[in-house]
Every structure is written in C-alpha cells, then in structure tokens.
mmCIF file of C-alpha atoms in Angstrom:
data_model
loop_
_atom_site.group_PDB
_atom_site.id
_atom_site.type_symbol
_atom_site.label_atom_id
_atom_site.label_comp_id
_atom_site.label_asym_id
_atom_site.label_seq_id
_atom_site.Cartn_x
_atom_site.Cartn_y
_atom_site.Cartn_z
ATOM 1 C CA UNK A 1 124.534 149.542 34.744
ATOM 2 C CA UNK A 2 120.662 150.174 34.748
ATOM 3 C CA UNK A 3 120.280 148.444 31.779
ATOM 4 C CA UNK A 4 121.961 145.388 33.282
ATOM 5 C CA UNK A 5 120.361 145.215 36.253
ATOM 6 C CA UNK A 6 116.693 145.886 34.076
ATOM 7 C CA UNK A 7 117.671 143.120 31.503
ATOM 8 C CA UNK A 8 118.630 140.750 34.620
ATOM 9 C CA UNK A 9 114.821 141.144 36.423
ATOM 10 C CA UNK A 10 113.535 140.405 32.749
ATOM 11 C CA UNK A 11 115.248 137.172 32.386
ATOM 12 C CA UNK A 12 114.083 136.369 35.830
ATOM 13 C CA UNK A 13 110.683 136.965 35.722
ATOM 14 C CA UNK A 14 110.354 135.351 32.014
ATOM 15 C CA UNK A 15 111.738 131.887 33.945
ATOM 16 C CA UNK A 16 109.284 131.703 36.613
ATOM 17 C CA UNK A 17 106.424 131.672 34.215
ATOM 18 C CA UNK A 18 104.224 128.494 35.221
ATOM 19 C CA UNK A 19 104.818 125.647 33.001
ATOM 20 C CA UNK A 20 102.166 123.563 31.700
ATOM 21 C CA UNK A 21 101.577 120.417 33.681
ATOM 22 C CA UNK A 22 101.609 117.050 31.957
ATOM 23 C CA UNK A 23 99.242 114.502 32.449
ATOM 24 C CA UNK A 24 99.721 111.427 34.344
ATOM 25 C CA UNK A 25 101.068 109.497 31.361
ATOM 26 C CA UNK A 26 103.225 112.200 29.886
ATOM 27 C CA UNK A 27 104.817 112.589 33.663
ATOM 28 C CA UNK A 28 106.418 109.139 33.561
ATOM 29 C CA UNK A 29 109.995 109.644 32.347
ATOM 30 C CA UNK A 30 112.710 107.396 32.116
ATOM 31 C CA UNK A 31 116.063 108.408 33.202
ATOM 32 C CA UNK A 32 119.294 107.128 32.148
ATOM 33 C CA UNK A 33 122.540 107.571 34.064
ATOM 34 C CA UNK A 34 125.535 105.507 33.290
ATOM 35 C CA UNK A 35 123.369 102.266 32.010
ATOM 36 C CA UNK A 36 121.036 102.380 34.759
ATOM 37 C CA UNK A 37 117.522 103.145 33.417
ATOM 38 C CA UNK A 38 114.865 104.249 36.328
ATOM 39 C CA UNK A 39 111.070 104.963 35.628
ATOM 40 C CA UNK A 40 109.544 107.898 37.413
ATOM 41 C CA UNK A 41 105.876 108.148 38.524
ATOM 42 C CA UNK A 42 104.112 111.168 40.490
ATOM 43 C CA UNK A 43 103.241 110.383 44.066
ATOM 44 C CA UNK A 44 99.550 110.264 44.652
ATOM 45 C CA UNK A 45 97.885 109.884 48.019
ATOM 46 C CA UNK A 46 95.990 106.820 48.358
ATOM 47 C CA UNK A 47 94.817 104.306 50.780
ATOM 48 C CA UNK A 48 97.291 101.211 50.781
ATOM 49 C CA UNK A 49 95.430 98.371 51.276
ATOM 50 C CA UNK A 50 97.891 95.355 51.434
ATOM 51 C CA UNK A 51 97.914 92.703 53.874
ATOM 52 C CA UNK A 52 101.610 92.653 55.666
ATOM 53 C CA UNK A 53 102.252 88.870 56.880
ATOM 54 C CA UNK A 54 105.278 89.017 59.477
ATOM 55 C CA UNK A 55 106.840 85.983 61.430
ATOM 56 C CA UNK A 56 108.530 86.399 64.738
ATOM 57 C CA UNK A 57 108.561 85.922 68.460
ATOM 58 C CA UNK A 58 106.902 87.511 71.191
ATOM 59 C CA UNK A 59 108.576 88.066 74.374
ATOM 60 C CA UNK A 60 107.239 89.315 77.853
ATOM 61 C CA UNK A 61 108.675 92.481 79.371
ATOM 62 C CA UNK A 62 107.351 91.446 82.328
ATOM 63 C CA UNK A 63 106.607 87.858 83.744
ATOM 64 C CA UNK A 64 106.073 86.644 87.245
ATOM 65 C CA UNK A 65 105.434 83.081 88.481
ATOM 66 C CA UNK A 66 102.811 83.167 91.014
ATOM 67 C CA UNK A 67 102.177 80.967 93.856
ATOM 68 C CA UNK A 68 100.383 81.143 97.418
ATOM 69 C CA UNK A 69 102.502 81.379 100.734
ATOM 70 C CA UNK A 70 100.581 79.133 102.499
ATOM 71 C CA UNK A 71 98.756 76.045 101.878
ATOM 72 C CA UNK A 72 95.255 75.625 102.364
ATOM 73 C CA UNK A 73 92.146 74.361 100.329
ATOM 74 C CA UNK A 74 91.903 76.638 97.077
ATOM 75 C CA UNK A 75 88.399 78.520 97.273
ATOM 76 C CA UNK A 76 88.269 80.234 93.697
ATOM 77 C CA UNK A 77 90.224 81.375 90.792
ATOM 78 C CA UNK A 78 89.062 84.796 89.446
ATOM 79 C CA UNK A 79 90.890 84.381 86.102
ATOM 80 C CA UNK A 80 91.182 82.618 82.903
ATOM 81 C CA UNK A 81 94.337 81.922 80.629
ATOM 82 C CA UNK A 82 94.633 84.783 78.307
ATOM 83 C CA UNK A 83 92.225 87.236 80.294
ATOM 84 C CA UNK A 84 94.056 90.738 81.007
ATOM 85 C CA UNK A 85 94.368 91.916 84.579
ATOM 86 C CA UNK A 86 94.598 95.277 86.225
ATOM 87 C CA UNK A 87 97.729 95.770 89.029
ATOM 88 C CA UNK A 88 96.466 94.368 92.469
ATOM 89 C CA UNK A 89 93.400 92.570 91.078
ATOM 90 C CA UNK A 90 92.849 89.445 92.785
ATOM 91 C CA UNK A 91 93.491 86.199 90.646
ATOM 92 C CA UNK A 92 93.018 83.376 92.989
ATOM 93 C CA UNK A 93 92.060 82.808 96.779
ATOM 94 C CA UNK A 94 92.233 80.272 99.432
ATOM 95 C CA UNK A 95 89.766 79.232 101.967
ATOM 96 C CA UNK A 96 90.421 81.833 104.639
ATOM 97 C CA UNK A 97 87.270 81.741 107.049
ATOM 98 C CA UNK A 98 89.714 80.514 110.111
ATOM 99 C CA UNK A 99 92.016 82.985 109.107
ATOM 100 C CA UNK A 100 89.351 85.943 109.074
ATOM 101 C CA UNK A 101 88.268 85.245 112.600
ATOM 102 C CA UNK A 102 91.850 84.863 114.073
ATOM 103 C CA UNK A 103 92.193 88.724 112.646
ATOM 104 C CA UNK A 104 88.438 89.439 114.614
ATOM 105 C CA UNK A 105 89.881 87.710 117.603
ATOM 106 C CA UNK A 106 93.127 89.842 118.098
ATOM 107 C CA UNK A 107 91.564 92.752 117.156
ATOM 108 C CA UNK A 108 89.077 91.961 120.441
ATOM 109 C CA UNK A 109 92.567 91.336 122.292
ATOM 110 C CA UNK A 110 94.020 94.589 121.013
ATOM 111 C CA UNK A 111 90.791 96.350 122.788
ATOM 112 C CA UNK A 112 91.215 94.428 125.861
ATOM 113 C CA UNK A 113 94.876 94.952 126.265
ATOM 114 C CA UNK A 114 94.314 98.543 125.801
ATOM 115 C CA UNK A 115 91.706 98.662 128.121
ATOM 116 C CA UNK A 116 94.013 97.581 130.974
ATOM 117 C CA UNK A 117 96.710 99.897 129.813
ATOM 118 C CA UNK A 118 94.027 102.521 130.566
ATOM 119 C CA UNK A 119 93.295 100.655 134.012
ATOM 120 C CA UNK A 120 97.017 100.877 134.880
ATOM 121 C CA UNK A 121 97.543 104.371 134.003
ATOM 122 C CA UNK A 122 94.763 105.388 136.568
ATOM 123 C CA UNK A 123 97.734 104.785 139.083
ATOM 124 C CA UNK A 124 100.015 107.327 137.643
ATOM 125 C CA UNK A 125 99.940 110.461 136.576
ATOM 126 C CA UNK A 126 99.374 110.385 132.936
ATOM 127 C CA UNK A 127 100.464 113.625 132.020
ATOM 128 C CA UNK A 128 103.879 112.936 133.621
ATOM 129 C CA UNK A 129 104.085 109.569 132.954
ATOM 130 C CA UNK A 130 107.798 108.739 131.870
ATOM 131 C CA UNK A 131 108.138 106.749 128.501
ATOM 132 C CA UNK A 132 110.145 103.558 130.189
ATOM 133 C CA UNK A 133 107.294 103.459 132.807
ATOM 134 C CA UNK A 134 104.872 103.530 129.849
ATOM 135 C CA UNK A 135 106.455 100.869 127.928
ATOM 136 C CA UNK A 136 106.762 98.542 130.865
ATOM 137 C CA UNK A 137 102.718 98.877 131.411
ATOM 138 C CA UNK A 138 102.236 98.490 127.686
ATOM 139 C CA UNK A 139 104.639 95.011 128.266
ATOM 140 C CA UNK A 140 102.400 94.401 131.367
ATOM 141 C CA UNK A 141 99.067 95.108 129.838
ATOM 142 C CA UNK A 142 100.136 93.000 127.044
ATOM 143 C CA UNK A 143 99.219 95.687 124.361
ATOM 144 C CA UNK A 144 102.358 94.762 122.862
ATOM 145 C CA UNK A 145 101.893 91.272 122.266
ATOM 146 C CA UNK A 146 98.389 91.724 121.210
ATOM 147 C CA UNK A 147 99.527 94.037 118.547
ATOM 148 C CA UNK A 148 101.889 91.635 117.464
ATOM 149 C CA UNK A 149 99.317 88.867 117.179
ATOM 150 C CA UNK A 150 97.143 91.224 114.740
ATOM 151 C CA UNK A 151 99.753 91.613 112.650
ATOM 152 C CA UNK A 152 100.611 88.208 112.313
ATOM 153 C CA UNK A 153 96.742 87.345 111.952
ATOM 154 C CA UNK A 154 96.575 90.029 109.292
ATOM 155 C CA UNK A 155 99.974 88.927 107.344
ATOM 156 C CA UNK A 156 98.386 85.378 107.364
ATOM 157 C CA UNK A 157 95.129 86.179 106.452
ATOM 158 C CA UNK A 158 96.322 88.506 103.191
ATOM 159 C CA UNK A 159 98.818 85.638 101.985
ATOM 160 C CA UNK A 160 95.497 83.503 101.257
ATOM 161 C CA UNK A 161 94.769 86.110 98.264
ATOM 162 C CA UNK A 162 97.003 85.990 95.150
ATOM 163 C CA UNK A 163 96.832 89.271 93.246
ATOM 164 C CA UNK A 164 98.323 90.595 90.098
ATOM 165 C CA UNK A 165 101.949 92.124 90.489
ATOM 166 C CA UNK A 166 101.586 94.395 87.267
ATOM 167 C CA UNK A 167 98.873 95.002 84.464
ATOM 168 C CA UNK A 168 99.159 92.361 81.887
ATOM 169 C CA UNK A 169 97.788 88.904 80.322
ATOM 170 C CA UNK A 170 97.477 85.700 82.489
ATOM 171 C CA UNK A 171 99.115 82.350 81.248
ATOM 172 C CA UNK A 172 99.387 78.752 82.119
ATOM 173 C CA UNK A 173 97.242 79.068 85.073
ATOM 174 C CA UNK A 174 96.849 75.366 86.798
ATOM 175 C CA UNK A 175 94.842 74.396 89.531
ATOM 176 C CA UNK A 176 95.045 71.713 92.141
#
C-alpha cells in the first residue's frame, strides 16, 4: 500500500514540471474540430489604436421649453446655443426696474402698516390680546393687505427672470 502511494506522488511530481514555453510563432496552433479550423494566438496586452465610427441619434433625457410668464421688453440674454448651464442660472431677463420699485414700495407699506398695528395695540393689554382681536387689528391697520401686496410684487419681479430648470445644454434660443 505504501508503495502505491509513493508511486502516485512520484508520478504527480513528474507531471508538474515546468515545460519549455514555445515562442510566439510556435505558439500559433491550428485546431480542427469536425471540419472547422481555428487559428489560436497568445493574448498580449497592448494599446488598441483604432477609430470607431458609430451612427445613431441622441435623445435628451430632460427637455424644457422656457418662456416668460409676463410680457415686457427683453433686457439681457446671458447664454448662447450649445452653452452648458447649471440649475438655477439666469438665462435671460426682462426690463424690471418698475417692478423692482414696486417691491420696494410694498416693503415700505408693510413697515407703515406694522407701525400702525403697534399703535393700535397700545390701546390693549398686549400680553392678554385674544387672537381674534389681533387678527381684526391686523386687517384694520392694513398689515394683511400690505403683506399680500408685497408677495404679489415679489412674484411679478421674479417672473422677469428666466432660469434654468436643470443642469444641461441650451438649444434653440430665439429672441424677439
């Protein structure tokens, strides 16, 4: 039994010897299997310098058609066709000096109405002022209306700017 095991290990060691590596020309072999001849070459790591020409169509993942919500004279266009823009960048703007002035006027009106509300609160104990009375005083002094006008003016002013809704490339810019 020991002889059989020893013989097995000797055969195993002999079969694991390094063989002589053939050169590149010798390593090319032709294998025939059922009438199909295949030539085999060794694989070498090297740079593959070949130009690939591919035809096809590109479709945008996101697309947005942008227009101003208000009409006014165009002041600036900050981008050109093919230019890359980031989300939120101002693409174009309208003339908005009057609307900017309206926002400032509305802010002043809010301050005036809040001052008037403070004067009205003097007649009441401000710590024990019920919510209904406070709400009525805000309406009476004009705080609610002036804040509403301020919000409206800010919305109108912000509509004079056209901003990029997402990061992408600008295409088909038309000016009128």
